[in-house]
Amino acid sequence: MSTIEAYSGERIEELQQIAGDHLFMHASQLNDWRGNLKVFVKGEGCWVTDISGNRLLDGMAGLWYKAAGYGRREIADAVYEQMQAISSPPAGSAAVPQIQLAGKVAELYSDNRARTFFTSGGSEAVETAVKMAKKYQQLNGKPRAFKVISRRYSYHGATAMAVSLGRSPAADPMGPEMPGALHVTNWDSYRPAYEGDPVDAAVKCANEFETVILHQGPETVAAIIAEPVSAAAGIHFPPAEYWQRLREIADLYDVVLIADEVITGFGRLGTWFGPMNWDVQPDVTAVAKAITSGYVPLGAAIATKKVADAFTGSDAETFRHLITFGGHPVSTAAALANLEIMESEDLVGNSRRMGDYLYSQLQRLREHEIVGDVRGGLGLLAAVELVKDRDSKERFPAAAGLAKRLPKILYERNLVSFRAGDVISICPPLIIDRDEIDFLVDALDGALEQMSKELSA
Ligand SMILES: Cc1ncc(COP(=O)(O)O)c(C=O)c1O
């Protein structure tokens, strides 16, 4: 009997009961899922099977991370072997895969002399990057630099400092933000904050960082942080000039440029790292998610040699930062196996090629009156924005409830797309092929037709 057949109706009901009574689902309202929690029991390639036996395409790669797809035996074996050999070394020492992974990351990164600090996930990677930037400044003649500038509506993680940087709804219960957290306008290609030529508008957005640095005093600013493409802010692709300008500003005022690549790192934008698309070298890069394809938790702050070298010297130069499970040997072993798959199957190339195909196929969705914008064309990340009025770009009112209705409609069409609302985020595994993209776009097409009818009824 397969695992799936083993779940009888009675067993499913029992699990729903336990979940409804005892499980805190992340960032979701109990009343929305109690008795009807989606439970999955198997995954293979881009496809997942729920507890009732329905097989669906995962259009979101888990939570933006399942680069190598589901069911990879090689990763499971690497985890098993490492656990059997030595699950973790005594404190203050290293296990072999930690060392190997640091070397591998440097090989793939745009600075091959980079040094990597491993964490347990993305929030910690961001915290580590920011803390590293502050200490770097202290060691480099800017002892008063503690401020960090980020963009409104970005998401940098759930921990206190990361939430302060995000200025997103996730900041809900936090009260006052971290002192020194400053925010500028995010890049929005559909409703740009500045009129005129898109490149000029993007550069003006980037220039807001400079305005704030000058206003605050460059000697007080430690870092600026941004995602190459912000998923939280709606998946808007900046022109190359945006990140190139960020680099210029960071250089001009001796500010550390941090790229939050928790979503985009390891192939999502058709290059191993996002800023490679624009020939930009950040000073520190925060990664997580796809480094292990989400098989086990792992994150990292990758420092260029210039930044890392500041921490070599006397005791005073030490980076006093420790995370018990940061870079766990089992996770680093999984990451090595994952990156080996990504290299041998050229998943970064596939991201580029299939990203182009996906973007071209999504264009036909513009036939639906409710589609205001289709964004993509840089790897396997894309977005379809729905609007009430195409000319004015007016959004649907919250009462239309798109974010609750669309994922359900798509589920019925065998597509998992939990981030489907005013903006439908599309982020499939990097192993996806043309047929699967056709399936994904057909499902969206059908769902939009249904949604349009329901909205006009
Ligand atoms: C851009 C970005 N930064 C940071 C994080 C935080 O990562 P984690 O949830 O692994 O802590 C996320 C999570 O989705 C993210 O998307």
Coordinates of C-alpha atoms and ligand atoms in Angstrom, one line a residue:
M1 CA 0.0 0.0 0.0
S2 CA 1.4 3.4 -1.0
T3 CA 1.7 6.2 1.5
I4 CA -1.1 8.0 -0.2
E5 CA -3.6 5.1 -0.1
A6 CA -2.8 4.8 3.6
Y7 CA -4.8 8.0 4.4
S8 CA -8.4 7.0 4.8
G9 CA -11.2 9.5 5.1
E10 CA -11.2 8.8 8.8
R11 CA -7.5 9.5 9.2
I12 CA -7.7 12.7 7.2
E13 CA -10.6 13.9 9.5
E14 CA -8.5 13.0 12.5
L15 CA -5.5 15.0 11.3
Q16 CA -7.7 18.0 10.4
Q17 CA -9.1 17.9 14.0
I18 CA -5.6 17.8 15.5
A19 CA -4.4 20.6 13.3
G20 CA -7.5 22.7 14.0
D21 CA -7.0 22.3 17.7
H22 CA -3.3 22.5 18.0
L23 CA -1.4 23.8 15.0
F24 CA -0.3 27.4 14.6
M25 CA -0.1 27.8 10.8
H26 CA 2.3 30.6 9.8
A27 CA 0.8 33.9 8.8
S28 CA -2.7 32.6 8.3
Q29 CA -6.0 32.9 10.0
L30 CA -7.3 29.8 11.7
N31 CA -10.8 30.4 10.6
D32 CA -9.7 30.4 7.0
W33 CA -8.3 26.8 7.1
R34 CA -9.7 25.0 10.1
G35 CA -11.2 21.7 8.9
N36 CA -9.9 22.3 5.4
L37 CA -6.1 22.5 5.8
K38 CA -4.2 21.6 2.6
V39 CA -2.0 18.6 3.5
F40 CA 0.5 17.2 1.0
V41 CA 2.0 13.8 1.2
K42 CA 4.3 13.4 -1.8
G43 CA 6.3 15.4 -4.3
E44 CA 8.0 14.5 -7.5
G45 CA 9.6 16.9 -10.0
C46 CA 7.3 20.0 -10.2
W47 CA 4.3 18.0 -8.9
V48 CA 2.8 17.5 -5.5
T49 CA 0.1 15.1 -4.3
D50 CA -2.3 16.1 -1.5
I51 CA -3.6 13.8 1.2
S52 CA -6.8 13.1 -0.8
G53 CA -4.7 11.9 -3.8
N54 CA -5.0 15.1 -6.0
R55 CA -1.9 15.8 -8.1
L56 CA -1.0 19.4 -8.6
L57 CA 1.7 21.5 -10.3
D58 CA 3.5 23.6 -7.7
G59 CA 3.6 27.0 -9.3
M60 CA 5.3 28.6 -6.3
A61 CA 8.2 26.1 -5.8
G62 CA 7.1 25.6 -2.2
L63 CA 7.7 29.0 -0.7
W64 CA 10.0 30.3 -3.5
Y65 CA 12.6 27.6 -2.9
K66 CA 12.1 24.2 -4.6
A67 CA 14.7 24.9 -7.3
A68 CA 15.7 21.3 -8.0
G69 CA 12.1 20.1 -7.6
Y70 CA 10.6 17.4 -5.3
G71 CA 11.7 13.9 -4.6
R72 CA 15.5 14.2 -5.2
R73 CA 17.1 11.0 -3.9
E74 CA 20.6 12.5 -4.1
I75 CA 19.7 15.1 -1.5
A76 CA 18.1 12.6 0.8
D77 CA 21.1 10.3 0.5
A78 CA 23.5 13.2 1.3
V79 CA 21.5 14.0 4.4
Y80 CA 21.4 10.4 5.6
E81 CA 25.1 9.9 5.0
Q82 CA 26.1 13.0 6.9
M83 CA 23.8 12.1 9.8
Q84 CA 25.3 8.7 10.0
A85 CA 28.9 10.0 9.8
I86 CA 28.7 12.9 12.2
S87 CA 25.5 14.8 12.6
S88 CA 27.3 17.8 14.0
P89 CA 30.9 18.4 15.2
P90 CA 31.9 19.6 18.7
A91 CA 31.6 23.4 19.2
G92 CA 34.3 25.5 17.7
S93 CA 35.1 23.0 14.9
A94 CA 33.8 22.3 11.5
A95 CA 32.4 19.4 9.6
V96 CA 33.6 18.6 6.0
P97 CA 30.5 19.7 4.1
Q98 CA 30.5 23.1 5.8
I99 CA 34.0 23.8 4.4
Q100 CA 33.1 22.3 1.0
L101 CA 30.0 24.4 0.7
A102 CA 31.8 27.7 1.6
G103 CA 34.2 26.8 -1.2
K104 CA 31.4 26.0 -3.6
V105 CA 29.5 29.3 -2.8
A106 CA 32.7 31.3 -3.5
E107 CA 33.1 29.4 -6.8
L108 CA 29.6 30.3 -7.9
Y109 CA 29.5 33.8 -6.5
S110 CA 30.6 36.9 -8.4
D111 CA 33.6 37.4 -6.0
N112 CA 35.4 34.1 -5.9
R113 CA 37.3 35.1 -2.9
A114 CA 34.1 35.5 -0.8
R115 CA 33.7 34.2 2.7
T116 CA 30.4 32.8 3.9
F117 CA 28.7 32.9 7.3
F118 CA 26.0 30.2 7.4
T119 CA 22.8 30.6 9.3
S120 CA 19.6 28.6 9.7
G121 CA 17.4 30.6 7.3
G122 CA 16.7 33.8 5.5
S123 CA 15.8 36.1 8.4
E124 CA 19.0 35.1 10.2
A125 CA 20.9 35.7 7.0
V126 CA 19.6 39.2 6.8
E127 CA 20.3 39.9 10.5
T128 CA 23.8 38.5 10.0
A129 CA 24.4 40.7 6.9
V130 CA 23.2 43.8 8.7
K131 CA 25.2 43.1 11.8
M132 CA 28.3 42.4 9.7
A133 CA 27.8 45.7 7.9
K134 CA 27.6 47.6 11.1
K135 CA 30.7 46.0 12.6
Y136 CA 32.5 46.5 9.3
Q137 CA 31.8 50.2 9.5
Q138 CA 33.0 50.4 13.1
L139 CA 36.3 48.8 12.0
N140 CA 36.6 51.0 8.9
G141 CA 36.4 54.5 10.3
K142 CA 32.7 55.0 10.6
P143 CA 32.1 54.1 14.3
R144 CA 28.8 56.0 14.5
A145 CA 27.3 54.2 11.5
F146 CA 24.3 52.2 12.7
K147 CA 21.5 53.3 10.3
V148 CA 20.2 51.0 7.6
I149 CA 18.1 52.1 4.6
S150 CA 15.7 49.8 3.0
R151 CA 12.6 50.0 0.8
R152 CA 9.0 50.2 1.9
Y153 CA 6.9 47.0 1.2
S154 CA 10.0 44.9 0.9
Y155 CA 10.2 41.7 3.0
H156 CA 13.4 40.9 4.7
G157 CA 12.3 38.4 7.3
A158 CA 10.3 37.8 10.5
T159 CA 12.8 38.7 13.2
A160 CA 12.8 42.1 14.9
M161 CA 15.5 43.8 12.8
A162 CA 14.4 42.2 9.6
V163 CA 10.8 43.3 10.2
S164 CA 12.0 46.8 10.8
L165 CA 13.7 46.8 7.4
G166 CA 10.7 45.4 5.6
R167 CA 8.0 48.0 6.4
S168 CA 5.5 45.3 5.4
P169 CA 2.3 44.0 7.0
A170 CA 4.6 41.5 8.8
A171 CA 5.6 44.3 11.1
D172 CA 2.1 44.1 12.6
P173 CA 2.8 43.6 16.4
M174 CA 6.3 45.0 16.6
G175 CA 5.7 48.5 17.8
P176 CA 8.6 50.8 17.4
E177 CA 11.0 49.7 14.7
M178 CA 14.7 49.2 15.2
P179 CA 16.3 52.6 15.8
G180 CA 18.0 53.7 12.6
A181 CA 15.7 51.8 10.2
L182 CA 15.0 54.3 7.4
H183 CA 12.9 53.7 4.3
V184 CA 12.7 54.9 0.7
T185 CA 10.3 54.3 -2.1
N186 CA 10.4 50.8 -3.6
W187 CA 10.7 50.2 -7.4
D188 CA 7.4 49.7 -9.1
S189 CA 7.5 49.3 -12.9
Y190 CA 3.7 49.4 -13.3
R191 CA 2.8 52.5 -11.2
P192 CA 6.2 54.2 -11.0
A193 CA 6.7 56.8 -8.3
Y194 CA 8.2 59.1 -10.8
E195 CA 6.9 60.1 -14.3
G196 CA 8.7 59.8 -17.5
D197 CA 11.2 57.4 -19.0
P198 CA 11.3 54.1 -17.0
V199 CA 15.1 54.2 -16.6
D200 CA 15.0 57.8 -15.3
A201 CA 12.2 56.9 -13.0
A202 CA 14.2 53.9 -11.6
V203 CA 17.3 56.0 -11.2
K204 CA 15.2 58.6 -9.3
C205 CA 14.0 55.8 -7.0
A206 CA 17.6 54.7 -6.4
N207 CA 18.6 58.3 -5.8
E208 CA 16.2 58.4 -2.8
F209 CA 18.9 56.3 -1.0
E210 CA 21.3 59.1 -1.6
T211 CA 18.9 61.8 -0.4
V212 CA 18.4 59.9 2.9
I213 CA 22.2 59.3 3.3
L214 CA 22.9 63.0 2.8
H215 CA 20.1 64.0 5.1
Q216 CA 21.1 61.7 7.9
G217 CA 24.9 62.2 7.4
P218 CA 26.9 59.5 5.6
E219 CA 28.9 58.9 8.7
T220 CA 25.7 57.5 10.4
V221 CA 24.6 55.1 7.7
A222 CA 26.0 51.6 7.8
A223 CA 24.2 49.9 4.9
I224 CA 21.5 49.9 2.3
I225 CA 19.6 46.7 1.6
A226 CA 17.3 45.7 -1.3
E227 CA 16.2 42.6 -3.1
P228 CA 17.2 42.4 -6.8
V229 CA 13.5 41.8 -7.5
S230 CA 11.1 42.2 -4.5
A231 CA 8.5 39.5 -4.4
A232 CA 6.8 41.1 -1.5
A233 CA 6.5 44.4 -3.3
G234 CA 4.9 42.8 -6.4
I235 CA 7.7 41.4 -8.5
H236 CA 8.8 44.4 -10.4
F237 CA 12.0 44.0 -12.5
P238 CA 14.2 47.1 -12.4
P239 CA 16.3 48.2 -15.3
A240 CA 20.1 47.6 -14.9
E241 CA 20.6 51.2 -14.1
Y242 CA 18.7 50.9 -10.8
W243 CA 21.2 48.4 -9.2
Q244 CA 24.1 50.1 -10.9
R245 CA 23.1 53.3 -9.2
L246 CA 22.8 51.6 -5.9
R247 CA 26.3 50.4 -6.3
E248 CA 27.5 54.0 -7.1
I249 CA 25.7 55.5 -4.2
A250 CA 27.1 52.9 -1.8
D251 CA 30.7 53.5 -3.1
L252 CA 30.3 57.3 -2.9
Y253 CA 29.3 57.3 0.8
D254 CA 31.1 54.2 2.0
V255 CA 27.9 52.4 2.7
V256 CA 27.7 48.6 2.6
L257 CA 25.4 47.4 -0.2
I258 CA 23.5 44.3 0.9
A259 CA 21.6 42.3 -1.6
D260 CA 18.7 40.3 0.0
E261 CA 18.8 37.3 -2.4
V262 CA 16.8 35.0 -0.1
I263 CA 14.4 34.4 -3.0
T264 CA 16.5 35.3 -6.0
G265 CA 19.8 33.6 -5.0
F266 CA 20.8 30.4 -6.8
G267 CA 19.3 30.7 -10.2
R268 CA 15.9 32.3 -9.9
L269 CA 16.7 35.2 -12.1
G270 CA 18.5 33.1 -14.7
T271 CA 21.9 33.7 -13.1
W272 CA 23.4 32.2 -10.0
F273 CA 22.9 35.5 -8.3
G274 CA 20.5 38.3 -9.3
P275 CA 22.8 41.3 -9.6
M276 CA 25.0 39.4 -12.0
N277 CA 22.4 40.4 -14.5
W278 CA 23.5 44.0 -14.2
D279 CA 27.2 43.4 -13.5
V280 CA 26.8 44.6 -10.0
Q281 CA 28.8 43.2 -7.1
P282 CA 27.1 43.7 -3.7
D283 CA 29.2 43.8 -0.6
V284 CA 27.2 41.2 1.3
T285 CA 24.5 38.9 -0.1
A286 CA 21.9 37.2 2.1
V287 CA 20.7 33.8 0.8
A288 CA 18.6 30.9 1.9
K289 CA 15.7 28.9 0.4
A290 CA 17.1 27.6 -3.0
I291 CA 20.6 26.9 -1.5
T292 CA 19.1 23.5 -0.4
S293 CA 16.0 23.6 -2.6
G294 CA 14.2 23.8 0.7
Y295 CA 15.0 20.1 1.6
V296 CA 16.4 21.3 5.0
P297 CA 16.8 24.8 6.5
L298 CA 19.9 26.8 5.7
G299 CA 20.8 30.4 5.0
A300 CA 23.9 32.4 4.6
A301 CA 25.5 35.9 4.5
I302 CA 28.1 35.9 1.8
A303 CA 30.7 38.6 2.3
T304 CA 33.1 39.8 -0.4
K305 CA 36.8 39.5 0.5
K306 CA 36.9 43.3 1.1
V307 CA 34.2 43.0 3.8
A308 CA 35.4 39.7 5.3
D309 CA 39.0 40.9 5.5
A310 CA 38.0 43.5 8.0
F311 CA 37.3 40.8 10.5
T312 CA 40.8 39.4 10.5
G313 CA 43.2 40.8 13.0
S314 CA 43.1 41.1 16.8
D315 CA 40.3 40.1 19.2
A316 CA 38.6 43.4 18.6
E317 CA 38.1 42.6 15.0
T318 CA 36.3 39.4 15.7
F319 CA 32.7 39.0 14.3
R320 CA 31.1 38.0 17.6
H321 CA 28.1 36.3 16.0
L322 CA 27.0 32.8 16.7
I323 CA 23.9 30.8 15.7
T324 CA 23.8 27.3 17.1
F325 CA 22.4 25.6 14.0
G326 CA 23.8 28.0 11.4
G327 CA 25.3 25.9 8.7
H328 CA 24.3 22.6 10.2
P329 CA 26.4 19.9 8.6
V330 CA 23.3 18.0 7.5
S331 CA 22.0 21.2 5.8
T332 CA 25.3 22.0 4.2
A333 CA 25.6 18.4 2.9
A334 CA 22.1 18.8 1.4
A335 CA 23.1 22.1 -0.2
L336 CA 26.1 20.5 -1.8
A337 CA 24.0 17.7 -3.3
N338 CA 21.5 20.3 -4.4
L339 CA 24.0 22.5 -6.1
E340 CA 25.6 19.5 -7.8
I341 CA 22.2 18.8 -9.3
M342 CA 21.7 22.4 -10.3
E343 CA 25.1 22.4 -12.0
S344 CA 24.9 19.0 -13.7
E345 CA 21.3 19.7 -15.0
D346 CA 22.1 23.4 -15.9
L347 CA 19.1 24.6 -13.9
V348 CA 20.3 28.2 -14.1
G349 CA 20.3 27.9 -17.9
N350 CA 16.9 26.3 -17.7
S351 CA 15.7 29.2 -15.5
R352 CA 16.8 31.6 -18.2
R353 CA 15.3 29.6 -21.1
M354 CA 12.1 28.5 -19.5
G355 CA 11.8 32.0 -18.0
D356 CA 11.7 33.5 -21.5
Y357 CA 9.2 30.9 -22.6
L358 CA 7.0 31.4 -19.5
Y359 CA 7.0 35.2 -20.1
S360 CA 6.1 34.8 -23.8
Q361 CA 3.2 32.4 -22.9
L362 CA 1.9 34.7 -20.2
Q363 CA 1.3 37.4 -22.7
R364 CA -1.9 35.7 -23.9
L365 CA -3.4 36.4 -20.5
R366 CA -3.6 40.1 -21.5
E367 CA -6.7 39.0 -23.4
H368 CA -8.5 39.1 -20.1
E369 CA -9.8 42.6 -19.4
I370 CA -8.9 42.2 -15.7
V371 CA -5.2 41.7 -16.5
G372 CA -3.4 45.0 -16.1
D373 CA 0.2 43.9 -16.3
V374 CA 2.4 40.9 -17.0
R375 CA 5.9 41.0 -15.6
G376 CA 8.8 38.6 -16.2
G377 CA 11.5 37.8 -18.7
L378 CA 14.4 37.5 -16.2
G379 CA 14.5 33.8 -15.2
L380 CA 11.6 31.8 -13.7
L381 CA 10.0 34.6 -11.8
A382 CA 6.9 36.4 -13.1
A383 CA 3.8 38.2 -12.1
V384 CA 0.3 38.9 -13.5
E385 CA -1.4 42.0 -12.0
L386 CA -5.2 42.2 -12.0
V387 CA -7.0 45.5 -12.0
K388 CA -10.5 46.7 -12.0
D389 CA -9.8 49.3 -14.7
R390 CA -7.0 48.9 -17.1
D391 CA -6.8 52.6 -18.1
S392 CA -6.7 54.0 -14.6
K393 CA -4.9 50.9 -13.1
E394 CA -7.4 51.0 -10.3
R395 CA -7.2 48.0 -8.0
F396 CA -10.1 45.7 -7.1
P397 CA -11.5 46.6 -3.7
A398 CA -10.5 44.3 -0.8
A399 CA -14.1 43.1 -0.7
A400 CA -13.6 41.3 -4.0
G401 CA -11.4 38.9 -2.0
L402 CA -9.1 37.9 -4.8
A403 CA -6.4 36.6 -2.5
K404 CA -8.8 34.0 -1.1
R405 CA -10.8 33.2 -4.2
L406 CA -8.1 32.8 -6.8
P407 CA -5.9 30.2 -5.0
K408 CA -9.0 28.1 -4.6
I409 CA -10.0 28.3 -8.2
L410 CA -6.4 27.5 -9.3
Y411 CA -6.3 24.5 -6.9
E412 CA -9.4 23.1 -8.6
R413 CA -7.4 23.4 -11.8
N414 CA -4.5 21.5 -10.3
L415 CA -2.2 24.4 -9.8
V416 CA -0.8 25.4 -6.4
S417 CA -0.6 29.1 -6.4
F418 CA -1.0 30.4 -2.9
R419 CA 0.3 33.9 -3.8
A420 CA -2.6 34.7 -6.2
G421 CA -4.5 37.8 -5.5
D422 CA -4.2 41.3 -7.0
V423 CA -0.8 40.1 -8.0
I424 CA -0.4 36.5 -9.1
S425 CA 3.1 35.5 -8.3
I426 CA 4.6 32.8 -10.4
C427 CA 7.7 31.0 -9.2
P428 CA 7.9 27.3 -10.4
P429 CA 10.7 24.9 -9.7
L430 CA 13.7 25.6 -11.9
I431 CA 13.4 22.1 -13.5
I432 CA 10.1 23.0 -15.1
D433 CA 9.8 22.2 -18.8
R434 CA 7.7 23.6 -21.7
D435 CA 4.8 21.2 -21.3
E436 CA 4.5 22.1 -17.6
I437 CA 4.6 25.8 -18.4
D438 CA 1.8 25.3 -20.9
F439 CA -0.1 23.5 -18.2
L440 CA 0.5 26.4 -15.7
V441 CA -0.5 29.1 -18.2
D442 CA -3.6 27.1 -19.3
A443 CA -4.6 26.8 -15.6
L444 CA -4.2 30.6 -15.1
D445 CA -6.0 31.3 -18.3
G446 CA -9.0 29.2 -17.3
A447 CA -9.0 30.6 -13.7
L448 CA -8.9 34.2 -15.0
E449 CA -11.9 33.5 -17.3
Q450 CA -13.8 32.1 -14.3
M451 CA -12.8 34.9 -12.1
S452 CA -13.8 37.5 -14.7
K453 CA -17.2 36.0 -14.9
E454 CA -17.7 35.8 -11.2
L455 CA -16.6 39.4 -10.8
S456 CA -18.9 40.7 -13.4
A457 CA -21.9 38.6 -12.1
Ligands
LIG1 C1 13.5 38.5 0.4 C2 13.4 37.7 1.7 N1 14.3 38.0 2.7 C3 14.2 37.3 3.9 C4 13.3 36.3 4.1 C5 13.2 35.6 5.4 O1 13.6 34.2 5.2 P1 13.1 33.1 6.2 O2 11.6 33.0 6.1 O3 13.9 31.9 5.8 O4 13.6 33.5 7.6 C6 12.4 36.0 3.1 C7 11.3 35.0 3.3 O5 10.5 34.7 2.4 C8 12.4 36.7 1.9 O6 11.5 36.5 0.9

